Amino acid sequence: MTKMFRSVKSWNLYLGFTADQMVNIGAQSIPIVMLTSLFSGMVTSVQAAYQFESGFVPTWFVGSIVGESVLLELAPMITGLVMTGKIGATITAEIGTMRVTEQIDALESLSFDPVSFLIMPRVLAAAIMFPILVIVADFCGILGGLFAAQHAMDVSAQEFIRGLRTWFRPWDAWFGLIKGIFFGIAITSIASYKGFTTEGGAEGVGKSTTSTVVISCMVIVLLDYILAEIFL
């Protein structure tokens, strides 16, 4: 990690690449994050409503459950898993192709450190953009939960918002953003490493890409548990 920053020769050049990666990782991923988090919030709301059919639990509890579930778990986790398939695989394929076609060797011959040139902008962009994507997922997940609650259990918007406020703690939102930072760094680091170590031509690129997705998913689940143990 420190090598990436020590080897930077022109921050203007590298910041330009970082901005490009922020668009690729963040802006272009917003639609899929919105869609997946929206339906995740809806499913959570429907399941909560199903559990409360007995009538012994106030209906506004649906808002509390959806809010806590989305902020603490669903938004950062779903964002991480979705981005593993979208961004992790893309980064590995790009860098892996550069490795097998000797483009990385060409960068070294031009006195560019490939680690700083190829990995640092991606890792930095992910650390910046993943929390923003988590915020988008938070909003869409809660909005989807509200929509489903109104239709599945006739919960009014006022009751749903009351439930959100009852159990809401600012730290819950911050914790999700912290998860996003760790997930973003982990995914891009794993993807870049697998791309750099690719060998065997096109077949090797395919194997590295598959390996990236599998390993990243496992690491995200593990990080999710570790961060929960540390911060909650």
mmCIF file of C-alpha atoms in Angstrom:
data_model
loop_
_atom_site.group_PDB
_atom_site.id
_atom_site.type_symbol
_atom_site.label_atom_id
_atom_site.label_comp_id
_atom_site.label_asym_id
_atom_site.label_seq_id
_atom_site.Cartn_x
_atom_site.Cartn_y
_atom_site.Cartn_z
ATOM 1 C CA MET A 1 0.000 0.000 0.000
ATOM 2 C CA THR A 2 2.758 2.465 0.896
ATOM 3 C CA LYS A 3 4.637 1.580 -2.285
ATOM 4 C CA MET A 4 1.714 2.833 -4.347
ATOM 5 C CA PHE A 5 2.020 6.349 -2.945
ATOM 6 C CA ARG A 6 5.818 6.530 -2.667
ATOM 7 C CA SER A 7 6.241 5.794 -6.363
ATOM 8 C CA VAL A 8 3.924 8.547 -7.579
ATOM 9 C CA LYS A 9 5.884 11.030 -9.696
ATOM 10 C CA SER A 10 3.160 13.342 -10.971
ATOM 11 C CA TRP A 11 0.114 13.749 -8.776
ATOM 12 C CA ASN A 12 -1.694 15.741 -11.472
ATOM 13 C CA LEU A 13 -1.452 12.782 -13.842
ATOM 14 C CA TYR A 14 -2.461 10.232 -11.245
ATOM 15 C CA LEU A 15 -5.323 12.325 -9.910
ATOM 16 C CA GLY A 16 -6.689 12.513 -13.443
ATOM 17 C CA PHE A 17 -6.680 8.721 -13.654
ATOM 18 C CA THR A 18 -8.278 8.562 -10.217
ATOM 19 C CA ALA A 19 -11.101 10.837 -11.378
ATOM 20 C CA ASP A 20 -11.693 8.548 -14.364
ATOM 21 C CA GLN A 21 -11.866 5.544 -12.053
ATOM 22 C CA MET A 22 -14.290 7.373 -9.766
ATOM 23 C CA VAL A 23 -16.627 7.683 -12.737
ATOM 24 C CA ASN A 24 -16.189 4.024 -13.682
ATOM 25 C CA ILE A 25 -16.543 2.696 -10.148
ATOM 26 C CA GLY A 26 -19.060 5.172 -8.775
ATOM 27 C CA ALA A 27 -21.207 7.023 -11.285
ATOM 28 C CA GLN A 28 -21.630 4.109 -13.688
ATOM 29 C CA SER A 29 -22.586 1.764 -10.849
ATOM 30 C CA ILE A 30 -25.380 3.869 -9.381
ATOM 31 C CA PRO A 31 -28.237 2.321 -11.433
ATOM 32 C CA ILE A 32 -27.504 -1.283 -10.451
ATOM 33 C CA VAL A 33 -26.955 -0.326 -6.796
ATOM 34 C CA MET A 34 -30.255 1.565 -6.774
ATOM 35 C CA LEU A 35 -32.147 -1.351 -8.295
ATOM 36 C CA THR A 36 -30.750 -4.081 -6.041
ATOM 37 C CA SER A 37 -31.093 -2.060 -2.835
ATOM 38 C CA LEU A 38 -34.627 -0.977 -3.741
ATOM 39 C CA PHE A 39 -35.845 -4.561 -4.033
ATOM 40 C CA SER A 40 -33.848 -5.652 -0.987
ATOM 41 C CA GLY A 41 -35.635 -3.043 1.107
ATOM 42 C CA MET A 42 -38.973 -4.160 -0.310
ATOM 43 C CA VAL A 43 -38.285 -7.812 0.526
ATOM 44 C CA THR A 44 -37.223 -6.900 4.063
ATOM 45 C CA SER A 45 -40.409 -4.915 4.560
ATOM 46 C CA VAL A 46 -42.634 -7.721 3.264
ATOM 47 C CA GLN A 47 -40.926 -10.266 5.510
ATOM 48 C CA ALA A 48 -41.294 -7.977 8.524
ATOM 49 C CA ALA A 49 -44.963 -7.474 7.734
ATOM 50 C CA TYR A 50 -45.417 -11.244 7.501
ATOM 51 C CA GLN A 51 -43.919 -11.708 10.970
ATOM 52 C CA PHE A 52 -46.224 -9.052 12.426
ATOM 53 C CA GLU A 53 -49.485 -10.491 11.079
ATOM 54 C CA SER A 54 -50.482 -11.578 14.593
ATOM 55 C CA GLY A 55 -51.364 -7.988 15.444
ATOM 56 C CA PHE A 56 -49.520 -7.999 18.777
ATOM 57 C CA VAL A 57 -46.698 -5.851 17.406
ATOM 58 C CA PRO A 58 -47.268 -2.201 16.411
ATOM 59 C CA THR A 59 -47.118 -1.677 12.656
ATOM 60 C CA TRP A 60 -44.530 1.069 12.966
ATOM 61 C CA PHE A 61 -42.009 -1.609 13.968
ATOM 62 C CA VAL A 62 -41.727 -2.351 10.245
ATOM 63 C CA GLY A 63 -40.003 0.985 9.743
ATOM 64 C CA SER A 64 -37.591 0.257 12.581
ATOM 65 C CA ILE A 65 -36.643 -3.150 11.213
ATOM 66 C CA VAL A 66 -36.219 -1.921 7.650
ATOM 67 C CA GLY A 67 -34.156 1.071 8.747
ATOM 68 C CA GLU A 68 -31.800 -0.896 10.977
ATOM 69 C CA SER A 69 -31.437 -3.742 8.485
ATOM 70 C CA VAL A 70 -30.677 -1.449 5.569
ATOM 71 C CA LEU A 71 -28.287 0.884 7.376
ATOM 72 C CA LEU A 72 -26.309 -1.739 9.271
ATOM 73 C CA GLU A 73 -26.262 -4.664 6.886
ATOM 74 C CA LEU A 74 -28.167 -4.699 3.611
ATOM 75 C CA ALA A 75 -26.906 -1.495 1.992
ATOM 76 C CA PRO A 76 -23.151 -2.007 2.527
ATOM 77 C CA MET A 77 -23.265 -5.783 2.026
ATOM 78 C CA ILE A 78 -25.322 -5.738 -1.167
ATOM 79 C CA THR A 79 -23.244 -2.872 -2.524
ATOM 80 C CA GLY A 80 -20.075 -4.847 -1.842
ATOM 81 C CA LEU A 81 -21.335 -8.057 -3.422
ATOM 82 C CA VAL A 82 -22.781 -6.327 -6.475
ATOM 83 C CA MET A 83 -19.615 -4.308 -6.995
ATOM 84 C CA THR A 84 -17.520 -7.454 -6.699
ATOM 85 C CA GLY A 85 -19.158 -8.806 -9.818
ATOM 86 C CA LYS A 86 -19.199 -5.505 -11.665
ATOM 87 C CA ILE A 87 -15.988 -3.743 -10.654
ATOM 88 C CA GLY A 88 -13.800 -6.535 -9.299
ATOM 89 C CA ALA A 89 -14.178 -8.656 -12.400
ATOM 90 C CA THR A 90 -13.617 -5.661 -14.675
ATOM 91 C CA ILE A 91 -10.412 -4.575 -12.937
ATOM 92 C CA THR A 92 -8.967 -8.087 -13.007
ATOM 93 C CA ALA A 93 -9.831 -8.507 -16.680
ATOM 94 C CA GLU A 94 -8.291 -5.142 -17.595
ATOM 95 C CA ILE A 95 -5.038 -5.585 -15.675
ATOM 96 C CA GLY A 96 -4.838 -9.286 -16.516
ATOM 97 C CA THR A 97 -5.103 -8.522 -20.219
ATOM 98 C CA MET A 98 -2.376 -5.910 -19.864
ATOM 99 C CA ARG A 99 -0.188 -8.493 -18.134
ATOM 100 C CA VAL A 100 -0.559 -11.261 -20.730
ATOM 101 C CA THR A 101 -0.115 -8.796 -23.617
ATOM 102 C CA GLU A 102 3.037 -7.339 -21.983
ATOM 103 C CA GLN A 103 1.603 -3.835 -21.677
ATOM 104 C CA ILE A 104 2.701 -3.737 -18.034
ATOM 105 C CA ASP A 105 6.263 -4.499 -19.133
ATOM 106 C CA ALA A 106 5.996 -1.575 -21.531
ATOM 107 C CA LEU A 107 4.976 0.724 -18.673
ATOM 108 C CA GLU A 108 8.025 -0.365 -16.692
ATOM 109 C CA SER A 109 10.267 0.351 -19.677
ATOM 110 C CA LEU A 110 8.851 3.896 -19.718
ATOM 111 C CA SER A 111 9.819 4.330 -16.033
ATOM 112 C CA PHE A 112 6.223 4.088 -14.793
ATOM 113 C CA ASP A 113 5.667 2.062 -11.666
ATOM 114 C CA PRO A 114 2.739 -0.188 -12.690
ATOM 115 C CA VAL A 115 1.608 -0.596 -9.083
ATOM 116 C CA SER A 116 1.133 3.146 -8.624
ATOM 117 C CA PHE A 117 -0.063 3.734 -12.171
ATOM 118 C CA LEU A 118 -2.665 0.960 -12.321
ATOM 119 C CA ILE A 119 -3.629 0.082 -8.753
ATOM 120 C CA MET A 120 -3.445 3.305 -6.727
ATOM 121 C CA PRO A 121 -6.093 5.235 -8.743
ATOM 122 C CA ARG A 122 -8.503 2.300 -8.522
ATOM 123 C CA VAL A 123 -8.061 1.726 -4.791
ATOM 124 C CA LEU A 124 -8.324 5.445 -4.001
ATOM 125 C CA ALA A 125 -11.391 5.848 -6.209
ATOM 126 C CA ALA A 126 -13.083 2.878 -4.540
ATOM 127 C CA ALA A 127 -12.359 4.228 -1.049
ATOM 128 C CA ILE A 128 -14.035 7.501 -2.048
ATOM 129 C CA MET A 129 -16.961 6.207 -4.091
ATOM 130 C CA PHE A 130 -18.075 3.136 -2.137
ATOM 131 C CA PRO A 131 -19.418 5.178 0.814
ATOM 132 C CA ILE A 132 -21.355 7.312 -1.676
ATOM 133 C CA LEU A 133 -22.823 4.175 -3.224
ATOM 134 C CA VAL A 134 -23.765 2.966 0.261
ATOM 135 C CA ILE A 135 -25.635 6.241 0.852
ATOM 136 C CA VAL A 136 -27.522 5.685 -2.405
ATOM 137 C CA ALA A 137 -28.292 2.120 -1.301
ATOM 138 C CA ASP A 138 -29.493 3.374 2.107
ATOM 139 C CA PHE A 139 -31.910 5.802 0.524
ATOM 140 C CA CYS A 140 -33.252 3.355 -2.070
ATOM 141 C CA GLY A 141 -33.521 0.488 0.413
ATOM 142 C CA ILE A 142 -35.558 2.532 2.886
ATOM 143 C CA LEU A 143 -37.686 3.972 0.078
ATOM 144 C CA GLY A 144 -38.375 0.464 -1.214
ATOM 145 C CA GLY A 145 -39.241 -0.665 2.307
ATOM 146 C CA LEU A 146 -41.703 2.204 2.691
ATOM 147 C CA PHE A 147 -43.378 1.402 -0.625
ATOM 148 C CA ALA A 148 -43.732 -2.289 0.234
ATOM 149 C CA ALA A 149 -44.962 -1.580 3.775
ATOM 150 C CA GLN A 150 -47.734 0.618 2.461
ATOM 151 C CA HIS A 151 -48.936 -2.130 0.130
ATOM 152 C CA ALA A 152 -48.202 -5.281 2.157
ATOM 153 C CA MET A 153 -49.418 -4.116 5.561
ATOM 154 C CA ASP A 154 -51.186 -0.806 4.967
ATOM 155 C CA VAL A 155 -48.547 0.988 7.014
ATOM 156 C CA SER A 156 -48.816 4.730 6.546
ATOM 157 C CA ALA A 157 -45.788 6.848 5.728
ATOM 158 C CA GLN A 158 -46.114 8.557 9.113
ATOM 159 C CA GLU A 159 -46.002 5.234 10.975
ATOM 160 C CA PHE A 160 -43.072 4.004 8.913
ATOM 161 C CA ILE A 161 -41.086 7.180 9.561
ATOM 162 C CA ARG A 162 -41.951 6.938 13.255
ATOM 163 C CA GLY A 163 -40.405 3.476 13.281
ATOM 164 C CA LEU A 164 -37.296 4.761 11.521
ATOM 165 C CA ARG A 165 -36.823 7.485 14.115
ATOM 166 C CA THR A 166 -37.501 5.267 17.118
ATOM 167 C CA TRP A 167 -34.433 3.043 16.755
ATOM 168 C CA PHE A 168 -32.260 5.279 14.606
ATOM 169 C CA ARG A 169 -28.796 6.151 15.872
ATOM 170 C CA PRO A 170 -26.372 8.268 13.809
ATOM 171 C CA TRP A 171 -23.666 5.675 14.375
ATOM 172 C CA ASP A 172 -25.709 3.132 12.401
ATOM 173 C CA ALA A 173 -25.337 5.232 9.260
ATOM 174 C CA TRP A 174 -21.643 5.903 9.890
ATOM 175 C CA PHE A 175 -20.992 2.219 10.433
ATOM 176 C CA GLY A 176 -22.386 1.421 6.999
ATOM 177 C CA LEU A 177 -20.090 4.016 5.430
ATOM 178 C CA ILE A 178 -17.074 2.546 7.238
ATOM 179 C CA LYS A 179 -17.989 -0.847 5.843
ATOM 180 C CA GLY A 180 -18.162 0.676 2.375
ATOM 181 C CA ILE A 181 -14.614 2.021 2.646
ATOM 182 C CA PHE A 182 -13.213 -1.332 3.760
ATOM 183 C CA PHE A 183 -15.171 -3.250 1.134
ATOM 184 C CA GLY A 184 -14.041 -0.907 -1.638
ATOM 185 C CA ILE A 185 -10.372 -1.159 -0.704
ATOM 186 C CA ALA A 186 -10.599 -4.939 -0.333
ATOM 187 C CA ILE A 187 -12.327 -5.529 -3.674
ATOM 188 C CA THR A 188 -10.016 -3.331 -5.733
ATOM 189 C CA SER A 189 -6.887 -4.632 -4.001
ATOM 190 C CA ILE A 190 -7.822 -8.265 -4.582
ATOM 191 C CA ALA A 191 -8.878 -7.584 -8.163
ATOM 192 C CA SER A 192 -5.663 -5.713 -8.937
ATOM 193 C CA TYR A 193 -3.483 -8.408 -7.373
ATOM 194 C CA LYS A 194 -5.205 -11.182 -9.305
ATOM 195 C CA GLY A 195 -4.826 -9.163 -12.487
ATOM 196 C CA PHE A 196 -1.116 -8.587 -11.890
ATOM 197 C CA THR A 197 -0.464 -12.280 -11.261
ATOM 198 C CA THR A 198 -2.390 -13.445 -14.329
ATOM 199 C CA GLU A 199 -0.589 -15.784 -16.697
ATOM 200 C CA GLY A 200 -1.559 -18.199 -19.426
ATOM 201 C CA GLY A 201 -3.164 -15.941 -22.006
ATOM 202 C CA ALA A 202 -6.918 -15.485 -22.399
ATOM 203 C CA GLU A 203 -7.679 -18.611 -20.384
ATOM 204 C CA GLY A 204 -5.621 -17.252 -17.505
ATOM 205 C CA VAL A 205 -7.541 -13.972 -17.595
ATOM 206 C CA GLY A 206 -10.807 -15.864 -17.280
ATOM 207 C CA LYS A 207 -9.542 -17.916 -14.340
ATOM 208 C CA SER A 208 -8.216 -14.831 -12.565
ATOM 209 C CA THR A 209 -11.511 -13.021 -13.042
ATOM 210 C CA THR A 210 -13.497 -15.914 -11.597
ATOM 211 C CA SER A 211 -11.062 -16.211 -8.704
ATOM 212 C CA THR A 212 -11.418 -12.502 -7.955
ATOM 213 C CA VAL A 213 -15.189 -12.712 -7.627
ATOM 214 C CA VAL A 214 -15.083 -15.798 -5.395
ATOM 215 C CA ILE A 215 -12.318 -14.534 -3.100
ATOM 216 C CA SER A 216 -13.783 -11.025 -2.856
ATOM 217 C CA CYS A 217 -17.197 -12.359 -1.833
ATOM 218 C CA MET A 218 -15.598 -14.467 0.893
ATOM 219 C CA VAL A 219 -13.483 -11.552 2.117
ATOM 220 C CA ILE A 220 -16.496 -9.223 2.217
ATOM 221 C CA VAL A 221 -18.466 -11.644 4.380
ATOM 222 C CA LEU A 222 -15.460 -12.088 6.675
ATOM 223 C CA LEU A 223 -14.861 -8.334 6.910
ATOM 224 C CA ASP A 224 -18.532 -7.815 7.660
ATOM 225 C CA TYR A 225 -18.250 -10.061 10.701
ATOM 226 C CA ILE A 226 -14.931 -8.594 11.874
ATOM 227 C CA LEU A 227 -16.149 -4.999 11.599
ATOM 228 C CA ALA A 228 -19.341 -5.876 13.462
ATOM 229 C CA GLU A 229 -17.321 -7.411 16.287
ATOM 230 C CA ILE A 230 -15.068 -4.346 16.489
ATOM 231 C CA PHE A 231 -17.530 -1.478 16.129
ATOM 232 C CA LEU A 232 -20.843 -2.796 17.455
#
